[in-house]
PDB file of C-alpha atoms and ligand atoms in Angstrom:
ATOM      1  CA  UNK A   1     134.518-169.320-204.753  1.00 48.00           C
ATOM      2  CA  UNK A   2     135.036-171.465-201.568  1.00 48.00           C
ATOM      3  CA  UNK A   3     138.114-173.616-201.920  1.00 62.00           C
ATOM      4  CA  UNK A   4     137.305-176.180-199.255  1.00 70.00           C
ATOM      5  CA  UNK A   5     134.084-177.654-199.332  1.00 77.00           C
ATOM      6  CA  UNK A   6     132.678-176.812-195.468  1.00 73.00           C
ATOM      7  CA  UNK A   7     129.996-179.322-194.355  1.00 75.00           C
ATOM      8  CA  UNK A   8     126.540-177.426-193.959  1.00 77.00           C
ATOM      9  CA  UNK A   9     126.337-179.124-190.296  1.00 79.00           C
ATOM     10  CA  UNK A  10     129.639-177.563-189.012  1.00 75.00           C
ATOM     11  CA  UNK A  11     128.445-175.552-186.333  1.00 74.00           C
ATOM     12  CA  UNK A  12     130.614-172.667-187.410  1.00 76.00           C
ATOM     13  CA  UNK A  13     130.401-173.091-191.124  1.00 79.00           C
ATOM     14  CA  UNK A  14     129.033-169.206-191.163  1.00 83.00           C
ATOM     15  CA  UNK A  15     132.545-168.239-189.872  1.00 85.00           C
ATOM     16  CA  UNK A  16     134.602-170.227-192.055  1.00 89.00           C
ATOM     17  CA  UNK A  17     132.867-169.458-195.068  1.00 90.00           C
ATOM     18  CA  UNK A  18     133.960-165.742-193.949  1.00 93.00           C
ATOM     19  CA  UNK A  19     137.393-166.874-193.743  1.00 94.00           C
ATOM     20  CA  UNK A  20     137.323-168.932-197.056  1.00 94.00           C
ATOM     21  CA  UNK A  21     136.215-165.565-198.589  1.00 95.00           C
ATOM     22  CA  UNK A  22     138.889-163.355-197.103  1.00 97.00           C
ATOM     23  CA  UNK A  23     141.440-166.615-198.539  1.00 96.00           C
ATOM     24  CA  UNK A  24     140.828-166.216-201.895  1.00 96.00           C
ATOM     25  CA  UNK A  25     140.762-162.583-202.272  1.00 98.00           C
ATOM     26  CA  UNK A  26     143.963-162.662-200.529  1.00 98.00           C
ATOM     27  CA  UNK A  27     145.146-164.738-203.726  1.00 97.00           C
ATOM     28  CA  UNK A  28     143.774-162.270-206.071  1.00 96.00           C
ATOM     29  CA  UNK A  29     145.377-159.379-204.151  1.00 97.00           C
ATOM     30  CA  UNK A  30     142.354-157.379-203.130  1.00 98.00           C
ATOM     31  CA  UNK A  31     143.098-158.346-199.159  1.00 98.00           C
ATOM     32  CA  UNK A  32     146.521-157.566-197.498  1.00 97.00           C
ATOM     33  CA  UNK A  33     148.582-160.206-195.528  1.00 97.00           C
ATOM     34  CA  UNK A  34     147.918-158.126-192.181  1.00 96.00           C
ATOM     35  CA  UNK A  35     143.899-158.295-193.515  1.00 97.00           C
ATOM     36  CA  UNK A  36     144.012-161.836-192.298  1.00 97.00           C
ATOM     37  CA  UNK A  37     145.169-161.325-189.090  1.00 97.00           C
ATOM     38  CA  UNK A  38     142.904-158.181-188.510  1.00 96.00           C
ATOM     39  CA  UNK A  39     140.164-160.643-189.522  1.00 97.00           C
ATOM     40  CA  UNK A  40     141.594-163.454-186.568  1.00 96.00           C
ATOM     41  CA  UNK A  41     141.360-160.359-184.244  1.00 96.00           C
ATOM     42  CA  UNK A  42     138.010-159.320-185.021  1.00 96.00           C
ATOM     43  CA  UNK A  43     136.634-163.402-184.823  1.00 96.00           C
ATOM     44  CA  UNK A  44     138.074-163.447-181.349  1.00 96.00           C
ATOM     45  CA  UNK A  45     135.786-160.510-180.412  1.00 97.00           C
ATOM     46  CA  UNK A  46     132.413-162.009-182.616  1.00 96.00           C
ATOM     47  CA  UNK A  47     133.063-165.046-180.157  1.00 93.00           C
ATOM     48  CA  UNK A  48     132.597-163.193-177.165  1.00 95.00           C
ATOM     49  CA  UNK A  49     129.829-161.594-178.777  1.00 96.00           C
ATOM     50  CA  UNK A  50     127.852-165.211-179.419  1.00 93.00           C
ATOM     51  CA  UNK A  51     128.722-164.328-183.429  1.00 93.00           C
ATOM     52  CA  UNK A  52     125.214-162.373-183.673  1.00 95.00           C
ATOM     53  CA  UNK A  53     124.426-158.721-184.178  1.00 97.00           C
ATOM     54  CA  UNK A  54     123.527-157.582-180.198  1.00 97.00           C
ATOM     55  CA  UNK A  55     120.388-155.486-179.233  1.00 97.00           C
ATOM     56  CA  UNK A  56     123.317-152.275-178.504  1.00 98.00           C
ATOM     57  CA  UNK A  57     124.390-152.857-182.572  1.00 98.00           C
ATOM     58  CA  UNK A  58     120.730-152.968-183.717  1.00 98.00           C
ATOM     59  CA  UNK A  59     120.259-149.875-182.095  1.00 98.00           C
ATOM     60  CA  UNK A  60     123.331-148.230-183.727  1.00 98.00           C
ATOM     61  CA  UNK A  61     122.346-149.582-186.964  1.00 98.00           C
ATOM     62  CA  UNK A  62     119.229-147.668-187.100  1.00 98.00           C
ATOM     63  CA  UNK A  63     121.479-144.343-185.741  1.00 98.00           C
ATOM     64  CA  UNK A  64     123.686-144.998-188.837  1.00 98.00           C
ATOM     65  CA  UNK A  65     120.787-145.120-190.642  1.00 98.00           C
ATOM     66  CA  UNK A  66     119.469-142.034-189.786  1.00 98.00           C
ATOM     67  CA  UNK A  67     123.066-139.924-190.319  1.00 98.00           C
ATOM     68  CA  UNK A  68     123.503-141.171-193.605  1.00 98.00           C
ATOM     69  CA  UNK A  69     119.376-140.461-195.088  1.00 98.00           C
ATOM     70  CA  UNK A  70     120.096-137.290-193.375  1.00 98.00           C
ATOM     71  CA  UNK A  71     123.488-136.154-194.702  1.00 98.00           C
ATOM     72  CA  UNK A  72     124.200-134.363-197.231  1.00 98.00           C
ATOM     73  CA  UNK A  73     127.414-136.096-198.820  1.00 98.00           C
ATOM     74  CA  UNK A  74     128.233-139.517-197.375  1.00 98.00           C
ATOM     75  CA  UNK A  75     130.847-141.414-198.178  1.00 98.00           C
ATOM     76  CA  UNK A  76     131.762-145.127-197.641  1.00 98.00           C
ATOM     77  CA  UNK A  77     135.084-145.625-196.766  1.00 97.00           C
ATOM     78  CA  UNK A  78     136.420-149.594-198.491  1.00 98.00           C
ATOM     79  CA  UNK A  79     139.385-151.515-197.740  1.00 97.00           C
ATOM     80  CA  UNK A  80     140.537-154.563-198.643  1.00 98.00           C
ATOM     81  CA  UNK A  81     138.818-156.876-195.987  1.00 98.00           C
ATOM     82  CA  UNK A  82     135.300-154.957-196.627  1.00 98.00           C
ATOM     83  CA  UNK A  83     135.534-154.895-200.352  1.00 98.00           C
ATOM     84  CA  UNK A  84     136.451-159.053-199.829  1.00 98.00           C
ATOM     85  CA  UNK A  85     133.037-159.560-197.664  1.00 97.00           C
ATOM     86  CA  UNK A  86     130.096-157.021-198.902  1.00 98.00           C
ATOM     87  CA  UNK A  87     131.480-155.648-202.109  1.00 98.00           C
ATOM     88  CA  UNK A  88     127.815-155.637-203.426  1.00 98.00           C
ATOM     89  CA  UNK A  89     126.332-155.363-200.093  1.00 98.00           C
ATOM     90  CA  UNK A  90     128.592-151.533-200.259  1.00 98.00           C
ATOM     91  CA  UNK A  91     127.672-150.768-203.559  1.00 98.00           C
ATOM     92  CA  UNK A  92     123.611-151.099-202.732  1.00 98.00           C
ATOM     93  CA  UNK A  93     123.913-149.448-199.643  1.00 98.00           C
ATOM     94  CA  UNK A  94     125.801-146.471-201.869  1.00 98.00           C
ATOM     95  CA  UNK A  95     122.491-146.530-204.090  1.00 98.00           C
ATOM     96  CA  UNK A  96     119.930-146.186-201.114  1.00 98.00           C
ATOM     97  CA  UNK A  97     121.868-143.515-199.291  1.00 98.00           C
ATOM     98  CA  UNK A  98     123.108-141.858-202.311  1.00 98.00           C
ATOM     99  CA  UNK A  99     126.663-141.956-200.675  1.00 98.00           C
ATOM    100  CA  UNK A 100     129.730-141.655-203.025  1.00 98.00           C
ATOM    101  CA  UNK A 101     132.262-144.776-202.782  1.00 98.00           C
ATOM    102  CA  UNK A 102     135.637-144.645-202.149  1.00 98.00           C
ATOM    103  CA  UNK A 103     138.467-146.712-201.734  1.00 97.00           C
ATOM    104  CA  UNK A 104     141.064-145.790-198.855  1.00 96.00           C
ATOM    105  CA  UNK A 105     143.614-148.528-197.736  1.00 96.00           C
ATOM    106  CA  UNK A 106     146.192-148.749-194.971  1.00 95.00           C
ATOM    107  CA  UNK A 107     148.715-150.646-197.244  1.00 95.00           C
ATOM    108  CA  UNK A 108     147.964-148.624-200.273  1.00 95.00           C
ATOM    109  CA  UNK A 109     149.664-150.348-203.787  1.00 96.00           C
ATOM    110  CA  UNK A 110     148.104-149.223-206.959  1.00 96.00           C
ATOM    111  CA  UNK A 111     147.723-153.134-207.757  1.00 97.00           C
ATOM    112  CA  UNK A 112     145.401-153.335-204.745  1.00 97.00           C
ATOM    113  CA  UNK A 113     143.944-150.226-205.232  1.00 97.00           C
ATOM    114  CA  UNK A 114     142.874-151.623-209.098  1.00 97.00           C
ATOM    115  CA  UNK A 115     141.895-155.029-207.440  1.00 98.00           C
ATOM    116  CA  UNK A 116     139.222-153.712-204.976  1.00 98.00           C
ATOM    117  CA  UNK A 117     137.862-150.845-207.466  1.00 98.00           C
ATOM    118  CA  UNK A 118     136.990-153.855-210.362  1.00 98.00           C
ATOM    119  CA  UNK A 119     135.743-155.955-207.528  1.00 98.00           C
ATOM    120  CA  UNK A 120     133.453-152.783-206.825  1.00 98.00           C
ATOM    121  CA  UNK A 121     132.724-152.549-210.331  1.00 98.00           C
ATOM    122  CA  UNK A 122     131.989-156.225-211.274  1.00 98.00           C
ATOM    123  CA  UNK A 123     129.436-156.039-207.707  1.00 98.00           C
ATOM    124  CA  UNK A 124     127.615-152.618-209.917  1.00 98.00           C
ATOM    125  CA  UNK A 125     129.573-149.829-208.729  1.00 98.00           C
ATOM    126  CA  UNK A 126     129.083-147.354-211.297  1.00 97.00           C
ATOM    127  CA  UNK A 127     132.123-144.820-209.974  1.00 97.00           C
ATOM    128  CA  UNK A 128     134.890-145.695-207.831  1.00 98.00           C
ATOM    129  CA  UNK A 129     137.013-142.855-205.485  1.00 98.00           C
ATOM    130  CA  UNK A 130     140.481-142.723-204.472  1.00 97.00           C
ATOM    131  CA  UNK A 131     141.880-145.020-206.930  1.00 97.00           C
ATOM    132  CA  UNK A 132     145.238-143.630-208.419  1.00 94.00           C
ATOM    133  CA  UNK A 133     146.011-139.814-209.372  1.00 93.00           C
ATOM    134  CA  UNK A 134     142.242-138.961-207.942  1.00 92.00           C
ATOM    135  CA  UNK A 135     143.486-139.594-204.854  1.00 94.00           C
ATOM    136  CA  UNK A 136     145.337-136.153-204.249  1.00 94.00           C
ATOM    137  CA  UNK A 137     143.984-134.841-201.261  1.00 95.00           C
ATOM    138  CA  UNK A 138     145.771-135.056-197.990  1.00 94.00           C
ATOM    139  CA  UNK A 139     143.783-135.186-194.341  1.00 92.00           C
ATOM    140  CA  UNK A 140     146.169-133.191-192.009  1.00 84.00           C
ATOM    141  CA  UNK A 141     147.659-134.905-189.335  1.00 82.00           C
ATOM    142  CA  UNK A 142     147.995-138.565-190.757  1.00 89.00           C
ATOM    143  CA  UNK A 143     151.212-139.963-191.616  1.00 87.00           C
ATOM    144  CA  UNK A 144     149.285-143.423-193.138  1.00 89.00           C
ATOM    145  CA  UNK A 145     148.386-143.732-196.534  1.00 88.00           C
ATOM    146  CA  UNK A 146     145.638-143.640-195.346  1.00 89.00           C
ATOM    147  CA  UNK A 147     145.601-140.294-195.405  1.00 92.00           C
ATOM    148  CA  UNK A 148     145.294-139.856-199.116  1.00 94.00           C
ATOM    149  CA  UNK A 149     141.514-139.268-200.152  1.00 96.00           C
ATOM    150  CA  UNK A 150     139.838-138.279-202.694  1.00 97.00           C
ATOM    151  CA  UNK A 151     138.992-134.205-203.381  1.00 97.00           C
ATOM    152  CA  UNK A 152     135.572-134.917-204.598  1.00 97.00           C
ATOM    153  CA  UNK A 153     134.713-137.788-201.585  1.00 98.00           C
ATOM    154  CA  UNK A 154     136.261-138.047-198.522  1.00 97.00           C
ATOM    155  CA  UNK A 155     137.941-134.582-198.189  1.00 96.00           C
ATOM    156  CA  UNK A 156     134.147-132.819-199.032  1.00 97.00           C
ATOM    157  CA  UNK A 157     131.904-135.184-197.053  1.00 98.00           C
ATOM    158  CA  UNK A 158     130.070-134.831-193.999  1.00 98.00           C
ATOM    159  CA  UNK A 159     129.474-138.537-192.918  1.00 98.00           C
ATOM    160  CA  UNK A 160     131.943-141.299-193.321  1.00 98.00           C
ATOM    161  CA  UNK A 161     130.958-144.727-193.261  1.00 98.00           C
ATOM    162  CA  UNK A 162     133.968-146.522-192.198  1.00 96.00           C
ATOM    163  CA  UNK A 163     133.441-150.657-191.825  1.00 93.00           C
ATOM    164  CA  UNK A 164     136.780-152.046-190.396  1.00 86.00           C
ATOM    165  CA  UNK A 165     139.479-149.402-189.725  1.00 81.00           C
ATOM    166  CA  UNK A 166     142.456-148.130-187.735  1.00 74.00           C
ATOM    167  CA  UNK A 167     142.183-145.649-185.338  1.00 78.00           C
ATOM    168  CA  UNK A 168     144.193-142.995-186.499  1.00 85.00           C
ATOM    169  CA  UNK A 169     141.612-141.900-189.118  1.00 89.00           C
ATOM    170  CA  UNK A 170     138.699-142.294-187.703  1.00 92.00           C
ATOM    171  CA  UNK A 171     139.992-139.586-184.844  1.00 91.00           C
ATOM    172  CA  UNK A 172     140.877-137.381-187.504  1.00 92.00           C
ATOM    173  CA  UNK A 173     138.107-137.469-189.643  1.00 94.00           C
ATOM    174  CA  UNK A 174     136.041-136.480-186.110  1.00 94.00           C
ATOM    175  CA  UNK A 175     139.045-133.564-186.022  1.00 93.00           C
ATOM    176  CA  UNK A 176     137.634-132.447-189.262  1.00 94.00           C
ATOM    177  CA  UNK A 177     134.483-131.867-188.206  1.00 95.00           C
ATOM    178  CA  UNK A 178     132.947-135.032-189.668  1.00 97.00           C
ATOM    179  CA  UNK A 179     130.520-137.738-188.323  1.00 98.00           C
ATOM    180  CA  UNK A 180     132.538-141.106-188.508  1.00 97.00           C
ATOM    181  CA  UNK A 181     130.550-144.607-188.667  1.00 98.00           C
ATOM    182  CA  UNK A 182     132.254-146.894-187.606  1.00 97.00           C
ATOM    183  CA  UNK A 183     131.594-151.176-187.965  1.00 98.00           C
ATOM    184  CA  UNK A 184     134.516-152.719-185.532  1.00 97.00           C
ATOM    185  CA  UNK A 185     133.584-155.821-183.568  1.00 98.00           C
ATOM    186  CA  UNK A 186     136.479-154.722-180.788  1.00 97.00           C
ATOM    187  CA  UNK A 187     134.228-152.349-178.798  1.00 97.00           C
ATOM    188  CA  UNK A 188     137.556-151.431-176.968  1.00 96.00           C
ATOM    189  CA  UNK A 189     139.556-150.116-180.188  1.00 95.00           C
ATOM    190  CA  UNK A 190     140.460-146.903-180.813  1.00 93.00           C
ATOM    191  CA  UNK A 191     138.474-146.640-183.956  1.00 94.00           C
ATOM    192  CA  UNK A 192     135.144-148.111-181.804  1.00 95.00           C
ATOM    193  CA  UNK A 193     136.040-145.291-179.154  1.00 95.00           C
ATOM    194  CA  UNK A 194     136.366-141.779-181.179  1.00 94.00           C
ATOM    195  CA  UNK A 195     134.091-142.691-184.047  1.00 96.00           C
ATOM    196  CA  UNK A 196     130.614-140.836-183.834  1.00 97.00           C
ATOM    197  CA  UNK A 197     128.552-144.059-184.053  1.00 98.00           C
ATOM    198  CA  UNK A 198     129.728-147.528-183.815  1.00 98.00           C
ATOM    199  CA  UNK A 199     128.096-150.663-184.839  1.00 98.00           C
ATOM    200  CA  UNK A 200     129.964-153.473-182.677  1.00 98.00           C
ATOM    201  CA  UNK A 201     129.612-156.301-184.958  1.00 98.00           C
ATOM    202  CA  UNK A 202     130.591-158.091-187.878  1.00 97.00           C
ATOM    203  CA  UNK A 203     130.528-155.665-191.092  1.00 97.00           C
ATOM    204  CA  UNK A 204     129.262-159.081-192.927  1.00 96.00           C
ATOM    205  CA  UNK A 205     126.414-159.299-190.869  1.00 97.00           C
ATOM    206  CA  UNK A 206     125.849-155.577-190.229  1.00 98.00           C
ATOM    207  CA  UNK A 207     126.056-153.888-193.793  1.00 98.00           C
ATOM    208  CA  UNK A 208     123.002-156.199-194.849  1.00 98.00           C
ATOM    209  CA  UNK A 209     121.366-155.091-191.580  1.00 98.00           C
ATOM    210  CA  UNK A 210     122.028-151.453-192.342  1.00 98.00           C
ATOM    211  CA  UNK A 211     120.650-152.019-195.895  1.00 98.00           C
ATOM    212  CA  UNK A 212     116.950-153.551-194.576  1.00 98.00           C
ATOM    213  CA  UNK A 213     117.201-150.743-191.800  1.00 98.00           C
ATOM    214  CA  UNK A 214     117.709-147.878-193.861  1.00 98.00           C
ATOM    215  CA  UNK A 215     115.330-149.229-196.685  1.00 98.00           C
ATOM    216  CA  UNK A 216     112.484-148.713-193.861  1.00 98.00           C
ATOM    217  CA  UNK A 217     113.795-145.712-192.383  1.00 98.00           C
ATOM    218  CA  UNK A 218     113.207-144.259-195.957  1.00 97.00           C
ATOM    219  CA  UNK A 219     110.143-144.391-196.123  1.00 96.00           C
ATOM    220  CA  UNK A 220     109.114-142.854-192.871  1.00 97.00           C
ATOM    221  CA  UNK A 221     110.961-139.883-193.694  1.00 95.00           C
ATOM    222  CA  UNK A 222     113.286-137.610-192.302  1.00 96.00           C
ATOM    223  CA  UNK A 223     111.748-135.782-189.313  1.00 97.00           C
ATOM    224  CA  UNK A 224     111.866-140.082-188.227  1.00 97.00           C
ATOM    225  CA  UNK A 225     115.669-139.735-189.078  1.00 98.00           C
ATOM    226  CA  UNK A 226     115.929-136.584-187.012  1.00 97.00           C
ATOM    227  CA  UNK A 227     114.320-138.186-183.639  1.00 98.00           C
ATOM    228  CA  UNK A 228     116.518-141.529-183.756  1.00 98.00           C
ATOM    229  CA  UNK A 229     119.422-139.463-183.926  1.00 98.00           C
ATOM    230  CA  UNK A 230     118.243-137.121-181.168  1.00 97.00           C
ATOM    231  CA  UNK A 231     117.572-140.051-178.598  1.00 97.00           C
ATOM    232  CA  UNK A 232     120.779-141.963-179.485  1.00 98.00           C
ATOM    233  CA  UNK A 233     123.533-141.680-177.311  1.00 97.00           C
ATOM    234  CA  UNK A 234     126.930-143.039-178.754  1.00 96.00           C
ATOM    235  CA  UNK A 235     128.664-143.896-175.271  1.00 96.00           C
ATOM    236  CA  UNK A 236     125.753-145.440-173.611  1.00 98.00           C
ATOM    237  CA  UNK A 237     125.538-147.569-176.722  1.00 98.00           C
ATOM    238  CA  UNK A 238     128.994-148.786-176.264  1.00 98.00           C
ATOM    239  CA  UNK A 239     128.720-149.190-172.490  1.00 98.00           C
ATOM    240  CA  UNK A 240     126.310-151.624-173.288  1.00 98.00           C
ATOM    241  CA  UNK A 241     128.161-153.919-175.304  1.00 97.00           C
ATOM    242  CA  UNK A 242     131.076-153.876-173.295  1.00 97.00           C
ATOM    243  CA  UNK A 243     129.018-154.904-170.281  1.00 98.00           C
ATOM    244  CA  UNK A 244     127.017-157.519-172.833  1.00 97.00           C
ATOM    245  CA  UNK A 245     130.085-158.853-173.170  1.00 97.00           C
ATOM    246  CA  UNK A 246     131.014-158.896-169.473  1.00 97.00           C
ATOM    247  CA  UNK A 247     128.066-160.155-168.920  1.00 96.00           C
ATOM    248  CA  UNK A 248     128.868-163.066-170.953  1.00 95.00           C
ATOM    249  CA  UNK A 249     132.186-163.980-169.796  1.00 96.00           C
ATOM    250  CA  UNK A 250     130.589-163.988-166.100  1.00 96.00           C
ATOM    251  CA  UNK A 251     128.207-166.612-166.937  1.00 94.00           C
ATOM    252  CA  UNK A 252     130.618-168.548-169.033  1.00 93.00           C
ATOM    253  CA  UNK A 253     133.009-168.315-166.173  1.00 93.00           C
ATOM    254  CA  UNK A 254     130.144-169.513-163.671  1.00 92.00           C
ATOM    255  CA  UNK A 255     128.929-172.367-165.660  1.00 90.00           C
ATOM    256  CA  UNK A 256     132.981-173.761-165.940  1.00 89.00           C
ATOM    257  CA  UNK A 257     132.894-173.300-162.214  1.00 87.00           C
ATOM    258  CA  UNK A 258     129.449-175.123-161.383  1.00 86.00           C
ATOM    259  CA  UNK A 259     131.127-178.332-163.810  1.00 85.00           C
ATOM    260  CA  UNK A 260     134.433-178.159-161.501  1.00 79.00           C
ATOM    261  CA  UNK A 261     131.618-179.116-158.349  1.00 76.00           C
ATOM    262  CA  UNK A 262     129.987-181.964-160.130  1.00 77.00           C
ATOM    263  CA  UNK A 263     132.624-183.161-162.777  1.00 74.00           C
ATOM    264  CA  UNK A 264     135.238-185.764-161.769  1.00 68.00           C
ATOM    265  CA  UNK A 265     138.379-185.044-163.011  1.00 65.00           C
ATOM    266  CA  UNK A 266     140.234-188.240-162.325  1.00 70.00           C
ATOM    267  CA  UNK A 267     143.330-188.524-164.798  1.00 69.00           C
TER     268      UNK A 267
HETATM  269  O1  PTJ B 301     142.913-153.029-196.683  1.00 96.93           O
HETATM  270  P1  PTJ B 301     143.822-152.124-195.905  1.00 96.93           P
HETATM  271  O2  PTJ B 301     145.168-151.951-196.542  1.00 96.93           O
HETATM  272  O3  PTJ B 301     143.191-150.782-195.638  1.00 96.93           O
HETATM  273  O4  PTJ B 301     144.094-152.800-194.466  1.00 96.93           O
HETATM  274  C1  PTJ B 301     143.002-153.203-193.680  1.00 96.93           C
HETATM  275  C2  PTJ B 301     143.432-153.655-192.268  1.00 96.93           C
HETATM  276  C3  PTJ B 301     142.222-154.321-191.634  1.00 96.93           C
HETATM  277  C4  PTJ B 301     144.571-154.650-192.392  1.00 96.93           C
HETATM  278  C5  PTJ B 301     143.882-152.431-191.465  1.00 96.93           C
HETATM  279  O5  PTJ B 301     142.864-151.479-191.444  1.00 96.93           O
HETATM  280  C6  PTJ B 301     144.285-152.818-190.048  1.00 96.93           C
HETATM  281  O6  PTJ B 301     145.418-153.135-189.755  1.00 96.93           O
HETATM  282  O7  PTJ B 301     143.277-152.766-189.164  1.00 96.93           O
HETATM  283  P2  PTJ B 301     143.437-153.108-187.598  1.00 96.93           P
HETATM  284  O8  PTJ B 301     144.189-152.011-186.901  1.00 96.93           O
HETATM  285  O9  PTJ B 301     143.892-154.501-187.407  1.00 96.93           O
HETATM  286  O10 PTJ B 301     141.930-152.988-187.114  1.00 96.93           O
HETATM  287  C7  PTJ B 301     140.925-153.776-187.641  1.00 96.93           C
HETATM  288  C8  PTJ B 301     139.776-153.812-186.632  1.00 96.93           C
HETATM  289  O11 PTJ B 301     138.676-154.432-187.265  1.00 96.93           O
HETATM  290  C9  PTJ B 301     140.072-154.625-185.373  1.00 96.93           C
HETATM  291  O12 PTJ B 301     139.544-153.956-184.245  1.00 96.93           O
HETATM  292  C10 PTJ B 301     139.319-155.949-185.601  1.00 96.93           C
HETATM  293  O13 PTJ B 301     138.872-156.517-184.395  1.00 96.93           O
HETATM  294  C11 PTJ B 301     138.154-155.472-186.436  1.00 96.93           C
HETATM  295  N1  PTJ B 301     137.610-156.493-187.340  1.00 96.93           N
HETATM  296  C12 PTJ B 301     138.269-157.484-188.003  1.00 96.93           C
HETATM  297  N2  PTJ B 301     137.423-158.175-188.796  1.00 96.93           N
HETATM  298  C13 PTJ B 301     136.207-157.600-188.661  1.00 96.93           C
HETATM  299  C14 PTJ B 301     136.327-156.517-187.741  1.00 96.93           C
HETATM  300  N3  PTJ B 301     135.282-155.753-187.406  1.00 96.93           N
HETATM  301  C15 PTJ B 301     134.104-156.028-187.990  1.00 96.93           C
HETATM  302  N4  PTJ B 301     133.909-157.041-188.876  1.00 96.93           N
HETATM  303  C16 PTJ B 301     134.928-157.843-189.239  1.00 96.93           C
HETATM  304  N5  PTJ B 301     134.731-158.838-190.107  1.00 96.93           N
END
């Protein structure tokens, strides 16, 4: 798949493989132009975060979890950049949760819309939302394309599983009375901010998280479900990794101060 061969020993061959990925199904048209630079914006923000899924994101991971063995008809949301890095990662999360899949883009073409619903397909999606004429329904108060869902997904459901998004939807969905999950690694975004939960990390390292999270969850039940959901609080969890973050920066900023003592920089 991988067009450049990246040495195993890079230290951030795990990131560039990422990028290689997004590259190609950029080619085949699955990814929009502006998916690339979302994806630059969201590596700046892995980065800070060390480029690992944080003890605050594990702890949302197990909320979103809980909201999606406990709902009633979930939905996951797929754009171009998800469909690009977990296509099959989506479709076996869809199986566990028994959540519908459906695919809502920003830059909506009916080319792209075809691209990412056989890329679903080819990873074992057996039926694929908001692809063409099926996506009829409107959600008020949008003026994207994104607005366009799907009668029998999106408009019906009661928890939205939305990995990589604008804000604009995400707020409205809430408007609607639905609970929004939200995957952004930009804990200061509007999406990360009005969703109900949000994982602040890397959807290609969180989706396979949720997947071994709510595999376990499963099987202790749903009174389990019920008390996770009970004890976790949304803002707290992103207080914490904003200040993770902060906390980060102030050590890196220390440790570039300690070298200006004992480095010598004669030119
Ligand atoms: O496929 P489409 O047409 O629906 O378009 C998708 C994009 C991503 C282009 C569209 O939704 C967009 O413009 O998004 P934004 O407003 O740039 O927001 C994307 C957010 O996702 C930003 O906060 C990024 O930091 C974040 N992000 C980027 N890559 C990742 C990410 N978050 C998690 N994992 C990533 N790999």
């Amino acid at each position: 798949m991988t067009s450049i061969k990246i040495p195993k020993t890079h230290p951030r061959a795990e990131s560039l493989k990422i990028r290689e990925k997004l590259i190609e199904h950029f080619k085949e048209g699955v990814v929009a132009s502006a998916g690339l630079i979302a994806h630059g914006s969201g590596e700046a923000f892995d980065y800070l975060l060390g480029e690992k899924t944080i003890a605050p994101a594990l702890k949302a991971i197990e909320a979103a979890a809980a909201i999606l063995l406990t709902a009633e008809k979930p939905v996951i949301s797929v754009n171009g950049n998800t469909a690009a890095l977990v296509a099959e990662e989506i479709v076996e999360l869809a199986k566990i949760t028994n959540a519908k899949i459906e695919v809502n883009l920003f830059y909506r073409t009916p080319e792209r819309e075809i691209a990412i619903k056989k890329l679903l397909e080819k990873a074992g999606a057996k039926e694929v939302l908001g692809v063409g004429k099926r996506a009829s329904a409107k959600i008020p108060e949008l003026g994207s394309e994104r607005r366009r869902v799907d009668p029998r997904g999106i408009l019906i459901a009661d928890v939205v599983l939305v990995p990589l998004e604008d804000g604009d939807r995400t707020e409205a969905l809430v408007k609607m009375g639905k609970k929004v999950i939200a995957v952004d690694l930009n804990p200061l975004s509007r999406t990360a901010q009005k969703a109900t939960i949000t994982i602040v990390d890397n959807v290609a390292r969180a989706i396979p998280k949720l997947i071994e999270t709510t595999k376990n969850l499963k099987m202790q039940g749903l009174e389990k479900c019920r008390k996770i959901l009970h004890s976790f609080n949304s803002k707290r969890n992103l207080a914490e990794s904003i200040n993770l973050i902060k906390e980060r920066l102030s050590k890196a900023a220390k440790s570039v101060e300690l070298s200006v003592e004992t480095e010598n920089f004669d030119f």
